[in-house]
Short mmCIF file of C-alpha atoms in Angstrom, two decimals:
data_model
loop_
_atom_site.label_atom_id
_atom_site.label_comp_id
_atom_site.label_asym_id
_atom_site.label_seq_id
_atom_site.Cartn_x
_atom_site.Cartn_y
_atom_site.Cartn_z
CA UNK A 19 0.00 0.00 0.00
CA UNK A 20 2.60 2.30 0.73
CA UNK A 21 4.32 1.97 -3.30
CA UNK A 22 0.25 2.29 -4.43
CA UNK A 23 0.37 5.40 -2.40
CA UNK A 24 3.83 7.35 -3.03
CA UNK A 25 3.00 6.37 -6.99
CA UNK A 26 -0.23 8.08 -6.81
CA UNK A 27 1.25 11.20 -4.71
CA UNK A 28 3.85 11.20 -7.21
CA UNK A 29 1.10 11.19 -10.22
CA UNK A 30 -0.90 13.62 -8.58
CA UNK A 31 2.06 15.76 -7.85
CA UNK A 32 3.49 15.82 -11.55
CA UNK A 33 -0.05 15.95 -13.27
CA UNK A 34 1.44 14.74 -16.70
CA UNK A 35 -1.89 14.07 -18.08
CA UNK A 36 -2.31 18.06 -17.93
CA UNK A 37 0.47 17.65 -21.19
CA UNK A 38 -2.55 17.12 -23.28
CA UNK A 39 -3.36 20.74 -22.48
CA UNK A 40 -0.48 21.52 -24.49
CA UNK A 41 -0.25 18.96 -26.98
CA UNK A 42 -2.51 20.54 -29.47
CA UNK A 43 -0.17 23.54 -29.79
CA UNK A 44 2.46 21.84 -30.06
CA UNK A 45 1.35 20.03 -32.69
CA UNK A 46 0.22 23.08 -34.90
CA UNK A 47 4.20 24.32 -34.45
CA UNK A 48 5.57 21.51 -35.20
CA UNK A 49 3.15 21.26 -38.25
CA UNK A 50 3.90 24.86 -39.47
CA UNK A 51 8.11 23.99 -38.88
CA UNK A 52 7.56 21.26 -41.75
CA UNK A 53 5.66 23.37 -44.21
CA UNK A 54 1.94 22.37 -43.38
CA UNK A 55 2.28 19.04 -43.09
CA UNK A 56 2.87 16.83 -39.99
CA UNK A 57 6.69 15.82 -39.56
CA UNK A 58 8.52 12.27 -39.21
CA UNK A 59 7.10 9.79 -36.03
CA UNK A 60 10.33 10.23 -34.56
CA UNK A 61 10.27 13.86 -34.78
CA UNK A 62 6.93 13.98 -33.37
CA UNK A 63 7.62 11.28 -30.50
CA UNK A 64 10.60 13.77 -29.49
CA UNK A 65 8.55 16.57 -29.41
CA UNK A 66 5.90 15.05 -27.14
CA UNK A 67 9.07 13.53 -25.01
CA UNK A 68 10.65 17.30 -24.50
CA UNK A 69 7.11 19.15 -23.79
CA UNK A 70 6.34 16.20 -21.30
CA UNK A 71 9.91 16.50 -19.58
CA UNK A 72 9.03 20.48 -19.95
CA UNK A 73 6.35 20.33 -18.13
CA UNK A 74 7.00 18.28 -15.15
CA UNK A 75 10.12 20.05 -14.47
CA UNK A 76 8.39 23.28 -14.24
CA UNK A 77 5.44 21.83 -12.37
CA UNK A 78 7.91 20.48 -9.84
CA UNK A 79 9.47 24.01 -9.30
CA UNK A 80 6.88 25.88 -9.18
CA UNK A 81 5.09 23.79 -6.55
CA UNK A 82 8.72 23.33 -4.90
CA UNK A 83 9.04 27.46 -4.85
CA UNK A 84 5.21 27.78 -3.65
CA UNK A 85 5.25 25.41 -0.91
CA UNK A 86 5.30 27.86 1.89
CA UNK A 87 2.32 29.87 -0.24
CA UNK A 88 0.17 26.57 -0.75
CA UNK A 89 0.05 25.83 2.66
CA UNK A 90 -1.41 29.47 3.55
CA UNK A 91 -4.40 28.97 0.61
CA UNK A 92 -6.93 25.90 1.94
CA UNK A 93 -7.67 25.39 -2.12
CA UNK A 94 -4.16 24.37 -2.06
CA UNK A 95 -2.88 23.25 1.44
CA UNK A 96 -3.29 19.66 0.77
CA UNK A 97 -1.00 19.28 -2.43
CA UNK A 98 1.42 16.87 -1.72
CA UNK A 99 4.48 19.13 -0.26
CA UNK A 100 2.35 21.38 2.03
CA UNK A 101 0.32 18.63 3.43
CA UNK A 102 4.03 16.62 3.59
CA UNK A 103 2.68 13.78 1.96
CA UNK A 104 5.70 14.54 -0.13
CA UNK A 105 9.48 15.72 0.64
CA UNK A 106 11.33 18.70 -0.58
CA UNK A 107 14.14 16.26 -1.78
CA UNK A 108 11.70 13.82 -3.74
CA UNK A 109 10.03 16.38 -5.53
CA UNK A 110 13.28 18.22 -6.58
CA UNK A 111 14.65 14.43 -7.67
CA UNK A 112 11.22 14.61 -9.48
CA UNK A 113 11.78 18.49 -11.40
CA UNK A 114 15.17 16.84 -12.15
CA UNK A 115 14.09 14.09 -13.92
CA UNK A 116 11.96 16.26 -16.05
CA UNK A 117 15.17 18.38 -17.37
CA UNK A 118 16.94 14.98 -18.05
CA UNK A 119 14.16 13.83 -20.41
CA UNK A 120 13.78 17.07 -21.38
CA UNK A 121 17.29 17.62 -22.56
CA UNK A 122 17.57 14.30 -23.79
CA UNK A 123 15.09 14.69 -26.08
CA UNK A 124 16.90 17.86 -27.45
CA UNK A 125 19.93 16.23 -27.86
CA UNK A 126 18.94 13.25 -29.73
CA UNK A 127 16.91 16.45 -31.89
CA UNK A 128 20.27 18.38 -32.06
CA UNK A 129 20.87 21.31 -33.93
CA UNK A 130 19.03 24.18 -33.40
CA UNK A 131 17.07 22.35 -30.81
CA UNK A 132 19.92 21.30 -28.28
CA UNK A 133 21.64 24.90 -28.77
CA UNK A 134 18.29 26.64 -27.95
CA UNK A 135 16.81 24.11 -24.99
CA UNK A 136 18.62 26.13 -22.50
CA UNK A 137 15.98 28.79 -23.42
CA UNK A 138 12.23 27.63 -22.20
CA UNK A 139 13.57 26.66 -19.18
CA UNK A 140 14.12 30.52 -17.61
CA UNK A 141 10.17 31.13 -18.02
CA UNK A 142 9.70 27.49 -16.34
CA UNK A 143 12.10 28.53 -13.77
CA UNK A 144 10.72 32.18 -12.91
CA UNK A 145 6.93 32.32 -13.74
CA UNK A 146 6.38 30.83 -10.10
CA UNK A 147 8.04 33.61 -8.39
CA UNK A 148 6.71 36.33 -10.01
CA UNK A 149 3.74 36.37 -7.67
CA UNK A 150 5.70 37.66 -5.14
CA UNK A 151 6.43 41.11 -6.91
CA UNK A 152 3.95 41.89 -9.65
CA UNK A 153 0.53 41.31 -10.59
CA UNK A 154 1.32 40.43 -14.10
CA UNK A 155 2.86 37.16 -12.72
CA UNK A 156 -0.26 35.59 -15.13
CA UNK A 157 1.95 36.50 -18.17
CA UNK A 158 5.01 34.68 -17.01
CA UNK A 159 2.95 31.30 -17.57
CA UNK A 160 1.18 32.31 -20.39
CA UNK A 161 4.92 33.15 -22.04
CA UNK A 162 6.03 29.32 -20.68
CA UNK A 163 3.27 27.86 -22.95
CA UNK A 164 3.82 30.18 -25.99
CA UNK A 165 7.40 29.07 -26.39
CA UNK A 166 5.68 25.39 -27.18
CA UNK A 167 4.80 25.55 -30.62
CA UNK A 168 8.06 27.65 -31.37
CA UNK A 169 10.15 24.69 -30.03
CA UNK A 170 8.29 22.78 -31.96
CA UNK A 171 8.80 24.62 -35.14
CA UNK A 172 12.18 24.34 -34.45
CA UNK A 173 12.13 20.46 -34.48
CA UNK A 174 10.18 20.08 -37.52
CA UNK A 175 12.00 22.85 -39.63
CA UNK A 176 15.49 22.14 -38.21
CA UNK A 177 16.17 25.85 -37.63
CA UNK A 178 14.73 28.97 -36.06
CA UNK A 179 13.51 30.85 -39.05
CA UNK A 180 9.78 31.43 -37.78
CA UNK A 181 6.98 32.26 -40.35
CA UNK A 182 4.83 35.24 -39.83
CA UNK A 183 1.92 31.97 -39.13
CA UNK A 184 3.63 30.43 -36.53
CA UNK A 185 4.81 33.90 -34.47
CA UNK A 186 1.38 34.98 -33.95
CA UNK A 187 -0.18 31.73 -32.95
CA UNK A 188 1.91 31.89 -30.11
CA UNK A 189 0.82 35.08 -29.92
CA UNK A 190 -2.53 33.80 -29.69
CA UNK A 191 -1.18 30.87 -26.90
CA UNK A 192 0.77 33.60 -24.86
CA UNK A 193 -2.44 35.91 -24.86
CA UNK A 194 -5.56 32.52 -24.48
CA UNK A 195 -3.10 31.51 -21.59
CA UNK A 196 -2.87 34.54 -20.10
CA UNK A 197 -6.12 36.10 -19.49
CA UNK A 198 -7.18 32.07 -18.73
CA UNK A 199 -4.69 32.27 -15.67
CA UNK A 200 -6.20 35.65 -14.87
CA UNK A 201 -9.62 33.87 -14.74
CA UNK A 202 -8.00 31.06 -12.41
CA UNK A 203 -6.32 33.28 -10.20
CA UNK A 204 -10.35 34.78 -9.02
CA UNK A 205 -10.70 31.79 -6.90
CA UNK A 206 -7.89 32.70 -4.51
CA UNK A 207 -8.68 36.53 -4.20
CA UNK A 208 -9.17 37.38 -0.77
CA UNK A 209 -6.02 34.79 0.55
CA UNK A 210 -4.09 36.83 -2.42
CA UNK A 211 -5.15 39.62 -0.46
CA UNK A 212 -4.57 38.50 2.93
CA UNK A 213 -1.02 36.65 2.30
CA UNK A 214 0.34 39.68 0.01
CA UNK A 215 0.42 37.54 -3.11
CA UNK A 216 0.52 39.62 -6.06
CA UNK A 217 -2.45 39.03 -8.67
CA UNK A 218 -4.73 40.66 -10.97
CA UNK A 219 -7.89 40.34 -9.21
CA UNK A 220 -5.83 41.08 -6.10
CA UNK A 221 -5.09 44.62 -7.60
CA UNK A 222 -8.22 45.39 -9.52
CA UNK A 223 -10.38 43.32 -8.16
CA UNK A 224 -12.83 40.23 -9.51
CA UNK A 225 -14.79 42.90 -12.24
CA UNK A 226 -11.48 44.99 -13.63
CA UNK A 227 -9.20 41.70 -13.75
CA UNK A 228 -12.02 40.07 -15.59
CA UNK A 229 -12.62 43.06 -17.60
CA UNK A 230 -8.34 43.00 -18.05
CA UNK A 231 -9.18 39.09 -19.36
CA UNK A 232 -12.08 39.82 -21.61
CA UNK A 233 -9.48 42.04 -23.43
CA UNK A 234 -6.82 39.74 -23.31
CA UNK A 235 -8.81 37.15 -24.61
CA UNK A 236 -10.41 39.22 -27.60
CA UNK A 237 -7.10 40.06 -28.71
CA UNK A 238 -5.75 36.69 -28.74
CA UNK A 239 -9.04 35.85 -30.78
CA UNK A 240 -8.14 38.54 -33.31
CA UNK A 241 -4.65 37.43 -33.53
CA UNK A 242 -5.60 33.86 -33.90
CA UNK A 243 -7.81 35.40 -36.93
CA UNK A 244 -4.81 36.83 -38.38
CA UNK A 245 -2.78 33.37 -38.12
CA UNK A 246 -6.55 32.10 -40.20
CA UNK A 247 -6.61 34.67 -42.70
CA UNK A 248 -2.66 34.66 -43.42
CA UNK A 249 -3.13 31.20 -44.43
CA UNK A 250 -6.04 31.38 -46.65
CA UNK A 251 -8.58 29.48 -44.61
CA UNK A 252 -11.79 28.14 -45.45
CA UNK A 253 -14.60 27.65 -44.20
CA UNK A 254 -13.44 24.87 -41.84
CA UNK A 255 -10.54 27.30 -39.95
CA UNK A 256 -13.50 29.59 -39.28
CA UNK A 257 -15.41 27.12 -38.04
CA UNK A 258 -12.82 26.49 -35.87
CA UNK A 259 -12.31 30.15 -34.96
CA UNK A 260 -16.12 30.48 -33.95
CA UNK A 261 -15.73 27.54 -31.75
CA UNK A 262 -12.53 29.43 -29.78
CA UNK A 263 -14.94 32.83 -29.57
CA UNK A 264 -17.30 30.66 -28.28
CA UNK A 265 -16.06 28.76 -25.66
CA UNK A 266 -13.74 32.28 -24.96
CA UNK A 267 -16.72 34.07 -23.86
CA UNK A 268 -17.95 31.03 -21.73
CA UNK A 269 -15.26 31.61 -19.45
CA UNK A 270 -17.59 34.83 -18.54
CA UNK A 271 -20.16 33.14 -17.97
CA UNK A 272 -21.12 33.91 -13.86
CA UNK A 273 -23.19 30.79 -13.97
CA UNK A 274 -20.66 29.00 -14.63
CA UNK A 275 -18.23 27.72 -11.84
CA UNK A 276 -14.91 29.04 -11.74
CA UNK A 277 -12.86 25.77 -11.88
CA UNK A 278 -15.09 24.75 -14.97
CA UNK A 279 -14.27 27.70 -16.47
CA UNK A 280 -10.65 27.42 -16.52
CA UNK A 281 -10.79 23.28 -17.52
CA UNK A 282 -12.29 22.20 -19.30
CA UNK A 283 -13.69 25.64 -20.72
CA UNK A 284 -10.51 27.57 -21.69
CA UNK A 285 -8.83 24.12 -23.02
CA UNK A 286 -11.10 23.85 -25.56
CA UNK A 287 -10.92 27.32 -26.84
CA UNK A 288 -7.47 26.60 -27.06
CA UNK A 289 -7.80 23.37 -28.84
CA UNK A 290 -10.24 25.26 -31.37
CA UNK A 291 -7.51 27.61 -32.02
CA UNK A 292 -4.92 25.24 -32.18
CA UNK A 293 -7.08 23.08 -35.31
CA UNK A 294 -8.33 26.16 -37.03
CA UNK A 295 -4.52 26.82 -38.46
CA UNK A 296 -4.07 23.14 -39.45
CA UNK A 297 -7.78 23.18 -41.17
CA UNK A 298 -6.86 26.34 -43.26
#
């Protein structure tokens, strides 16, 4: 029982299934690196490997650096390091075995990728701390996620010569992420408040950070439309683009509960947008 148990701490702690939040836009780069058209298996597999690795070594940092934080917030004071169902050391032997697959995967890629993997992990590194001195910490994540589909660009065009397309869909994921977080960040207002954690609705409050959001998100649906239009879509990439607008504004929605409205709400916008440039 006690294996069962640290296995599922140690799933619940790394949350890799959350990759699939990601996954779609990294796809979309990695189909705009090799010219509109899905790259080799192996490329692919690599791709998938590195985000994955991504991923849980920034997860494990950021919950390593917010420890002390989680534990103030009841949402959050029974993940697995304030609650000490898991140790400082184990989680840090977890973050590093994240940046081993991670840069193993960009070695095997080489090139432009393994000169250039030193790169995403700063944002991974930082965004976590940026709480603690400004309220546009929701930007340092957002910037995490739109270096995805750049990466994997990279891998499928084997150098860093980005298209007009593929710059503003990560526009688009920088921005969708963004004002999503910004949404997210309204359930822990008042212990923001209390514990001096920086944060939108913190500063402005639930109505101006969700009026901050709305804008955020309209301009990521605009850009998105530009990333559409620049590639002659059809009918089908509109489609698509309706779908984000719609599922954009349902994250509005006061009905609608907050956690809902950040998953699965605001990962299907962004899987809309991710298939509208691959429908075009």
């Amino acid at each position: 029982m006690k294996s069962e148990s640290t296995l599922q701490n140690v799933l619940n702690f790394t949350k890799i299934e959350h990759t699939a939040f990601s996954l779609p836009l990294i796809l979309t780069g990695a189909w705009m690196g090799a010219g509109n058209r899905f790259p080799s298996t192996t490329v692919m597999v690599l791709v998938v490997v590195a985000a994955v690795g991504a991923r849980v070594f920034g997860m494990a940092m950021n919950r390593v650096f917010d420890r002390h934080i989680d534990r103030l917030n009841p949402r959050t004071a029974g993940r697995e390091l304030p609650s000490g169902k898991m140790t400082v050391s184990m989680a840090m032997a977890i973050a590093f075995g994240g940046l081993m697959v991670y840069m193993s995967a960009c070695w095997i890629l080489g090139g432009w990728c393994l000169m250039l993997s030193p790169i995403p992990l700063v944002p991974l590194l930082a965004y976590s701390l940026l709480k603690r001195f400004t309220p546009l910490c929701h930007f340092g994540i957002g910037l995490c996620l739109a270096l995805a589909p750049l990466g994997a660009y990279v891998a499928a065009a084997g150098h860093p010569g980005f298209s007009a397309a593929v710059v503003l869909f990560s526009g688009f994921v920088f921005f969708w992420l963004s004002g999503a977080d910004i949404v997210y960040a309204l359930m822990d207002v008042d212990n923001d408040r209390l514990n001096d954690i920086h944060s939108l609705p913190a500063w402005l409050g639930v109505s101006g950070a969700l009026r901050v959001a709305a804008g955020i998100h309209l301009l990521a649906w605009f850009i998105l439309a530009g990333v559409v239009r620049i590639m002659g879509g059809g009918p089908a990439a509109w489609m698509a683009l309706a779908t984000a607008a719609v599922f954009l504004g349902l994250m509005y929605v006061p009905a609608i509960p907050l956690p809902k409205r950040f998953f699965p709400i605001s990962t299907i916008a962004g899987i809309a947008g991710s298939v509208a440039p691959m429908i075009a």
